[in-house]
Short mmCIF file of C-alpha atoms and ligand atoms in Angstrom, two decimals:
data_model
loop_
_atom_site.label_atom_id
_atom_site.label_comp_id
_atom_site.label_asym_id
_atom_site.label_seq_id
_atom_site.Cartn_x
_atom_site.Cartn_y
_atom_site.Cartn_z
CA UNK A 1 89.18 113.92 105.71
CA UNK A 2 91.22 111.64 107.31
CA UNK A 3 89.77 108.61 105.99
CA UNK A 4 90.32 105.31 104.04
CA UNK A 5 90.06 103.20 101.62
CA UNK A 6 87.84 101.31 104.05
CA UNK A 7 85.70 103.95 104.91
CA UNK A 8 86.96 104.09 108.31
CA UNK A 9 87.63 107.08 109.97
CA UNK A 10 91.18 108.80 111.99
CA UNK A 11 89.96 110.57 115.16
CA UNK A 12 93.04 110.05 117.45
CA UNK A 13 96.37 110.35 116.56
CA UNK A 14 98.98 108.62 119.15
CA UNK A 15 102.79 110.59 118.98
CA UNK A 16 105.56 108.54 119.95
CA UNK A 17 108.34 111.89 122.08
CA UNK A 18 110.51 109.88 122.74
CA UNK A 19 112.12 106.03 122.14
CA UNK A 20 114.16 106.67 125.05
CA UNK A 21 112.79 104.67 128.06
CA UNK A 22 114.48 103.99 132.04
CA UNK A 23 111.74 101.02 131.35
CA UNK A 24 113.69 97.74 130.20
CA UNK A 25 109.91 95.57 129.69
CA UNK A 26 110.59 91.71 128.26
CA UNK A 27 108.08 91.99 125.96
CA UNK A 28 108.82 95.42 124.45
CA UNK A 29 112.55 96.95 124.55
CA UNK A 30 115.91 95.83 123.04
CA UNK A 31 118.79 93.98 125.47
CA UNK A 32 121.26 97.04 124.32
CA UNK A 33 119.18 100.17 122.96
CA UNK A 34 120.60 102.55 121.78
CA UNK A 35 118.71 105.88 121.42
CA UNK A 36 118.30 108.25 118.26
CA UNK A 37 120.08 111.86 118.39
CA UNK A 38 118.57 115.36 120.15
CA UNK A 39 118.80 115.93 115.98
CA UNK A 40 117.14 113.32 114.70
CA UNK A 41 113.57 113.18 117.10
CA UNK A 42 111.10 116.44 115.41
CA UNK A 43 111.53 119.30 117.67
CA UNK A 44 108.50 120.11 120.02
CA UNK A 45 108.17 123.07 117.04
CA UNK A 46 108.05 120.67 115.07
CA UNK A 47 105.45 118.73 116.78
CA UNK A 48 102.77 121.92 117.69
CA UNK A 49 102.68 121.99 113.92
CA UNK A 50 102.16 119.05 113.12
CA UNK A 51 99.71 118.80 115.62
CA UNK A 52 97.82 121.59 114.42
CA UNK A 53 97.61 120.37 110.91
CA UNK A 54 96.08 116.72 112.12
CA UNK A 55 93.58 119.16 114.13
CA UNK A 56 92.46 121.00 111.18
CA UNK A 57 92.20 117.23 109.03
CA UNK A 58 89.46 115.37 111.93
CA UNK A 59 91.99 114.50 114.82
CA UNK A 60 89.51 114.80 117.99
CA UNK A 61 92.32 113.05 120.85
CA UNK A 62 96.03 113.48 120.97
CA UNK A 63 97.78 110.87 123.99
CA UNK A 64 101.59 111.05 124.21
CA UNK A 65 103.79 108.59 124.64
CA UNK A 66 107.26 107.08 123.55
CA UNK A 67 109.54 105.01 124.95
CA UNK A 68 108.21 107.24 127.98
CA UNK A 69 106.85 110.06 126.81
CA UNK A 70 108.14 111.80 131.20
CA UNK A 71 111.70 111.72 129.88
CA UNK A 72 111.19 113.96 127.04
CA UNK A 73 112.44 117.49 128.68
CA UNK A 74 109.81 119.91 127.73
CA UNK A 75 106.66 117.95 127.69
CA UNK A 76 104.46 119.46 130.43
CA UNK A 77 105.29 123.25 128.05
CA UNK A 78 104.05 121.69 125.47
CA UNK A 79 100.48 120.03 126.28
CA UNK A 80 100.57 123.77 127.24
CA UNK A 81 100.55 124.19 124.09
CA UNK A 82 98.44 122.40 122.63
CA UNK A 83 95.23 123.54 124.42
CA UNK A 84 95.75 126.25 121.33
CA UNK A 85 94.13 123.51 119.20
CA UNK A 86 91.67 123.32 121.44
CA UNK A 87 89.42 125.75 120.02
CA UNK A 88 89.85 124.65 116.16
CA UNK A 89 88.25 121.25 117.49
CA UNK A 90 90.78 119.11 119.78
CA UNK A 91 88.63 116.86 123.04
CA UNK A 92 90.93 115.49 124.56
CA UNK A 93 95.11 114.98 125.96
CA UNK A 94 96.00 112.51 126.62
CA UNK A 95 99.47 109.85 128.17
CA UNK A 96 100.14 106.55 128.30
CA UNK A 97 103.55 105.97 131.18
CA UNK A 98 105.17 103.25 133.07
CA UNK A 99 104.27 106.58 135.75
CA UNK A 100 107.84 105.86 137.39
CA UNK A 101 108.39 110.10 137.24
CA UNK A 102 104.69 110.78 138.26
CA UNK A 103 105.14 110.72 141.67
CA UNK A 104 106.72 114.95 140.50
CA UNK A 105 104.96 115.32 137.66
CA UNK A 106 101.24 114.83 138.65
CA UNK A 107 100.07 117.69 139.29
CA UNK A 108 102.46 119.78 136.62
CA UNK A 109 100.39 117.38 134.44
CA UNK A 110 97.15 118.81 135.45
CA UNK A 111 97.50 122.05 135.74
CA UNK A 112 98.92 121.58 132.29
CA UNK A 113 94.99 120.28 131.28
CA UNK A 114 96.20 117.03 130.12
CA UNK A 115 92.90 115.32 130.76
CA UNK A 116 93.59 110.83 131.36
CA UNK A 117 96.41 108.53 131.85
CA UNK A 118 97.57 105.02 130.85
CA UNK A 119 99.15 103.40 133.23
CA UNK A 120 100.78 100.41 132.31
CA UNK A 121 101.00 98.40 136.04
CA UNK A 122 101.90 94.67 134.36
CA UNK A 123 101.93 93.17 138.10
CA UNK A 124 101.51 93.60 141.88
CA UNK A 125 103.69 92.05 143.07
CA UNK A 126 107.03 93.62 143.34
CA UNK A 127 109.47 91.11 141.99
CA UNK A 128 107.28 89.74 139.55
CA UNK A 129 107.41 93.16 138.14
CA UNK A 130 110.73 93.90 138.97
CA UNK A 131 111.54 90.94 136.31
CA UNK A 132 109.80 92.35 133.91
CA UNK A 133 110.34 95.58 133.83
CA UNK A 134 114.21 95.77 135.40
CA UNK A 135 113.16 97.95 138.12
CA UNK A 136 111.03 98.93 141.51
CA UNK A 137 107.32 98.85 141.93
CA UNK A 138 107.46 101.21 144.62
CA UNK A 139 107.28 104.89 142.80
CA UNK A 140 104.59 103.37 140.42
CA UNK A 141 102.59 102.59 142.49
CA UNK A 142 103.24 106.62 144.27
CA UNK A 143 102.98 107.38 140.70
CA UNK A 144 99.63 106.41 140.78
CA UNK A 145 98.37 107.55 143.90
CA UNK A 146 100.10 110.84 143.00
CA UNK A 147 97.68 110.97 140.30
CA UNK A 148 94.31 110.19 141.58
CA UNK A 149 95.25 113.14 144.07
CA UNK A 150 95.48 114.94 140.79
CA UNK A 151 91.79 114.21 140.25
CA UNK A 152 93.57 113.29 137.35
CA UNK A 153 91.15 109.78 135.33
CA UNK A 154 92.93 106.74 134.37
CA UNK A 155 93.22 103.36 133.81
CA UNK A 156 95.76 100.30 133.86
CA UNK A 157 97.42 98.30 130.98
CA UNK A 158 98.81 95.34 131.65
CA UNK A 159 100.19 93.26 129.31
CA UNK A 160 100.68 89.25 130.32
CA UNK A 161 102.36 86.83 129.00
CA UNK A 162 102.70 83.76 129.96
CA UNK A 163 105.27 82.24 131.84
CA UNK A 164 105.92 85.74 133.73
CA UNK A 165 102.46 87.50 135.45
CA UNK A 166 99.69 85.31 133.57
CA UNK A 167 98.92 83.44 137.03
CA UNK A 168 98.54 87.28 138.90
CA UNK A 169 95.17 87.71 136.43
CA UNK A 170 93.06 87.31 139.09
CA UNK A 171 95.56 89.56 141.70
CA UNK A 172 95.99 92.18 139.38
CA UNK A 173 91.97 92.54 138.52
CA UNK A 174 91.48 91.58 142.47
CA UNK A 175 93.39 95.16 143.33
CA UNK A 176 92.36 97.10 140.59
CA UNK A 177 88.65 96.13 141.45
CA UNK A 178 89.63 97.18 144.92
CA UNK A 179 91.15 100.52 144.15
CA UNK A 180 87.85 100.95 141.19
CA UNK A 181 90.20 102.49 138.57
CA UNK A 182 89.44 100.98 135.41
CA UNK A 183 91.58 98.49 133.75
CA UNK A 184 92.51 96.60 130.70
CA UNK A 185 94.58 94.18 129.20
CA UNK A 186 95.94 93.59 126.25
CA UNK A 187 96.99 90.84 124.81
CA UNK A 188 101.42 90.52 123.63
CA UNK A 189 101.87 91.61 119.83
CA UNK A 190 104.71 90.10 117.81
CA UNK A 191 106.42 94.02 118.38
CA UNK A 192 108.80 93.30 121.12
CA UNK A 193 112.51 94.16 119.92
CA UNK A 194 113.52 91.27 121.82
CA UNK A 195 112.03 89.18 119.59
CA UNK A 196 110.84 86.64 121.85
CA UNK A 197 107.35 87.35 120.98
CA UNK A 198 105.67 83.05 120.22
CA UNK A 199 101.56 82.69 119.79
CA UNK A 200 101.36 80.68 123.21
CA UNK A 201 103.23 82.95 124.72
CA UNK A 202 99.79 85.28 124.38
CA UNK A 203 97.05 85.22 127.02
CA UNK A 204 94.27 84.84 125.18
CA UNK A 205 90.89 86.91 125.71
CA UNK A 206 88.58 84.31 126.48
CA UNK A 207 91.48 82.70 128.59
CA UNK A 208 91.79 85.68 131.00
CA UNK A 209 87.53 85.59 131.11
CA UNK A 210 87.61 81.49 132.20
CA UNK A 211 90.38 82.42 135.05
CA UNK A 212 87.26 85.17 136.30
CA UNK A 213 83.86 84.04 136.00
CA UNK A 214 83.97 81.99 139.35
CA UNK A 215 85.07 85.25 140.86
CA UNK A 216 83.40 87.62 139.65
CA UNK A 217 79.88 88.83 137.48
CA UNK A 218 81.06 89.50 134.09
CA UNK A 219 78.77 91.17 131.46
CA UNK A 220 79.82 91.93 127.68
CA UNK A 221 79.43 95.44 127.26
CA UNK A 222 78.06 96.31 123.29
CA UNK A 223 81.35 96.28 120.84
CA UNK A 224 82.06 100.29 120.28
CA UNK A 225 84.91 102.11 118.61
CA UNK A 226 87.64 100.63 121.72
CA UNK A 227 89.68 99.31 120.74
CA UNK A 228 89.15 97.23 123.58
CA UNK A 229 86.24 94.76 124.53
CA UNK A 230 84.51 96.09 127.23
CA UNK A 231 82.84 93.77 130.39
CA UNK A 232 81.12 94.67 133.63
CA UNK A 233 81.90 93.13 136.63
CA UNK A 234 79.94 93.37 139.50
CA UNK A 235 78.26 96.04 137.75
CA UNK A 236 79.97 98.43 138.84
CA UNK A 237 83.37 98.08 137.99
CA UNK A 238 85.02 98.41 134.21
CA UNK A 239 87.30 96.10 132.36
CA UNK A 240 88.77 96.01 128.98
CA UNK A 241 91.28 93.81 126.35
CA UNK A 242 92.86 94.56 123.94
CA UNK A 243 92.75 91.13 121.81
CA UNK A 244 94.51 92.75 119.12
CA UNK A 245 95.73 88.64 118.21
CA UNK A 246 92.74 86.94 119.54
CA UNK A 247 90.13 88.73 117.82
CA UNK A 248 91.46 91.86 115.08
CA UNK A 249 89.65 94.92 115.77
CA UNK A 250 91.50 96.59 112.49
CA UNK A 251 86.98 97.18 110.35
CA UNK A 252 86.98 100.37 112.99
CA UNK A 253 90.47 100.84 114.06
CA UNK A 254 90.41 104.88 113.88
CA UNK A 255 94.31 105.30 115.23
CA UNK A 256 97.32 107.32 113.27
CA UNK A 257 100.89 106.94 114.83
CA UNK A 258 103.78 109.42 114.21
CA UNK A 259 107.18 108.03 115.55
CA UNK A 260 109.58 110.30 117.24
CA UNK A 261 111.87 110.97 114.08
CA UNK A 262 108.16 112.31 112.09
CA UNK A 263 107.93 108.88 110.08
CA UNK A 264 103.60 108.93 110.03
CA UNK A 265 102.47 104.55 111.00
CA UNK A 266 99.04 104.08 109.97
CA UNK A 267 98.63 100.71 110.78
CA UNK A 268 100.86 99.48 113.73
CA UNK A 269 101.42 96.55 112.42
CA UNK A 270 102.80 98.37 109.22
CA UNK A 271 105.99 97.47 108.85
CA UNK A 272 107.61 100.88 106.85
CA UNK A 273 105.86 104.72 107.80
CA UNK A 274 105.66 107.56 105.42
CA UNK A 275 108.33 110.45 106.22
CA UNK A 276 106.56 114.14 107.07
CA UNK A 277 109.92 115.90 108.65
CA UNK A 278 110.95 117.53 105.39
CA UNK A 279 107.11 119.22 104.76
CA UNK A 280 106.77 120.77 108.82
CA UNK A 281 107.72 123.40 107.21
CA UNK A 282 104.22 126.76 107.70
CA UNK A 283 105.27 126.92 103.83
CA UNK A 284 104.71 123.28 102.55
CA UNK A 285 100.71 123.31 104.50
CA UNK A 286 99.43 122.53 101.35
CA UNK A 287 102.07 119.59 101.09
CA UNK A 288 101.76 118.13 104.22
CA UNK A 289 97.94 117.75 104.18
CA UNK A 290 98.65 116.13 100.52
CA UNK A 291 101.23 113.50 101.98
CA UNK A 292 99.46 112.99 105.14
CA UNK A 293 96.17 112.00 103.61
CA UNK A 294 97.74 109.79 100.51
CA UNK A 295 98.98 107.88 103.43
CA UNK A 296 96.22 107.47 105.30
CA UNK A 297 93.61 106.48 101.75
CA UNK A 298 96.25 103.37 100.82
CA UNK A 299 96.54 101.83 104.17
CA UNK A 300 95.53 98.20 104.60
CA UNK A 301 92.46 96.85 105.89
CA UNK A 302 93.51 95.02 108.41
CA UNK A 303 97.13 94.66 109.90
CA UNK A 304 96.97 89.79 108.49
CA UNK A 305 98.21 92.15 105.34
CA UNK A 306 102.01 92.26 107.39
CA UNK A 307 102.17 89.34 108.52
CA UNK A 308 104.23 88.43 105.35
CA UNK A 309 106.66 91.24 106.02
CA UNK A 310 110.33 90.16 106.02
CA UNK A 311 111.77 92.42 108.43
CA UNK A 312 110.21 95.02 111.25
CA UNK A 313 112.34 98.07 110.89
CA UNK A 314 109.72 99.80 113.82
CA UNK A 315 109.50 98.31 117.60
CA UNK A 316 107.29 98.92 120.40
CA UNK A 317 109.37 100.96 121.85
CA UNK A 318 109.77 103.74 118.53
CA UNK A 319 105.14 104.06 118.07
CA UNK A 320 104.83 104.12 121.42
CA UNK A 321 101.89 101.88 121.72
N1 SAM B 401 106.59 103.72 128.74
C1 SAM B 401 105.06 103.80 128.69
C2 SAM B 401 104.21 102.63 128.98
O1 SAM B 401 105.05 101.85 128.71
O2 SAM B 401 102.82 103.10 129.15
C3 SAM B 401 104.37 104.11 126.80
C4 SAM B 401 105.27 103.41 126.00
S1 SAM B 401 104.49 102.28 125.57
C5 SAM B 401 105.14 101.36 123.57
C6 SAM B 401 103.07 101.91 125.57
C7 SAM B 401 102.07 100.96 125.40
O3 SAM B 401 102.68 99.85 124.72
C8 SAM B 401 102.57 100.61 126.94
O4 SAM B 401 100.76 99.89 127.32
C9 SAM B 401 103.08 98.51 126.78
O5 SAM B 401 102.57 97.66 127.69
C10 SAM B 401 102.82 98.59 125.39
N2 SAM B 401 102.53 97.08 125.16
C11 SAM B 401 104.60 97.60 124.09
N3 SAM B 401 105.02 96.70 124.46
C12 SAM B 401 103.79 95.83 123.96
C13 SAM B 401 104.65 94.77 123.25
N4 SAM B 401 104.40 93.69 123.05
N5 SAM B 401 102.61 93.66 122.60
C14 SAM B 401 100.93 94.41 123.30
N6 SAM B 401 101.23 95.47 123.81
C15 SAM B 401 102.94 96.33 124.45
FE1 SF4 B 402 109.50 101.21 128.45
FE2 SF4 B 402 106.93 101.53 127.70
FE3 SF4 B 402 107.98 99.59 126.20
FE4 SF4 B 402 107.66 99.17 128.55
S1 SF4 B 402 106.20 99.20 127.43
S2 SF4 B 402 109.95 99.15 128.11
S3 SF4 B 402 107.62 101.23 129.68
S4 SF4 B 402 108.01 101.65 126.37
#
């Protein structure tokens, strides 16, 4: 039912639980962030109601993101409650995190029913990591190992920025390869709040493959619904590259996003969303569904359609990546 005018079916929902974050990644967070107040963000009751409606409409996977999702109190209980939606079609509950608090939460998340984690890791050099995130690397590595110990499947996400961590492509890949943790490089997108993005800071897919080629036997896989182009390295390791800038994949986009304040975004690059908070009451379910279906149907063909937009209010730390 969640289909747009270009026949793209929506199956994945990303929920930004909070705009707050303990990191200040250079490609994401403003220098002086101002956080939303508690009453501005959707309660877990509202979110649960929204998720139930979305699963009824055909969503199969829910990913919790932020800001930093582990900074939202009550996140573990929320995951417990989401499990009830498996009975009506929910297949996966996932999270994207910077892993700083993961050492503390990994076992609880597993018990609550979390299926998998994407962990942001932009460097395994402590000094580069500190420069890019303003945080220490060590707790993040402990978080990664805690997730492995708790047997939560993980993938690593790395945003490459020319002049910051582009010289570590090989080192990070070799580290992930040794640990056998699937790795995905993400092309830097112009959605950073510091507004420092320029085209020449993007490390594109072809360049990453050129760097890795002398060191690994690289086999591309056939493109699927996955936003990443997938490669197999030395026949035993999965590498993905999310090449939003150099090879956009809008024609197969199956995602929807909701901000912490309750705005539905049908595209990461859209400059406005559809407010739905006022309809998150049990007696408004049909109106809520109608508003969601209308917004989805009118999703534009691709992100190029938004390039001419004068001002974009929303940034990556509010929409959740
Ligand atoms: N705080 C969590 C984290 O960092 O994993 C979740 C939220 S973060 C906004 C979600 C993802 O968006 C992360 O993998 C992050 O690296 C990515 N991201 C943030 N800003 C980006 C940008 N300008 N271009 C590409 N990816 C970006
Ligand atoms: Fe925080 Fe994630 Fe943005 Fe980094 S990418 S500042 S960890 S929200």
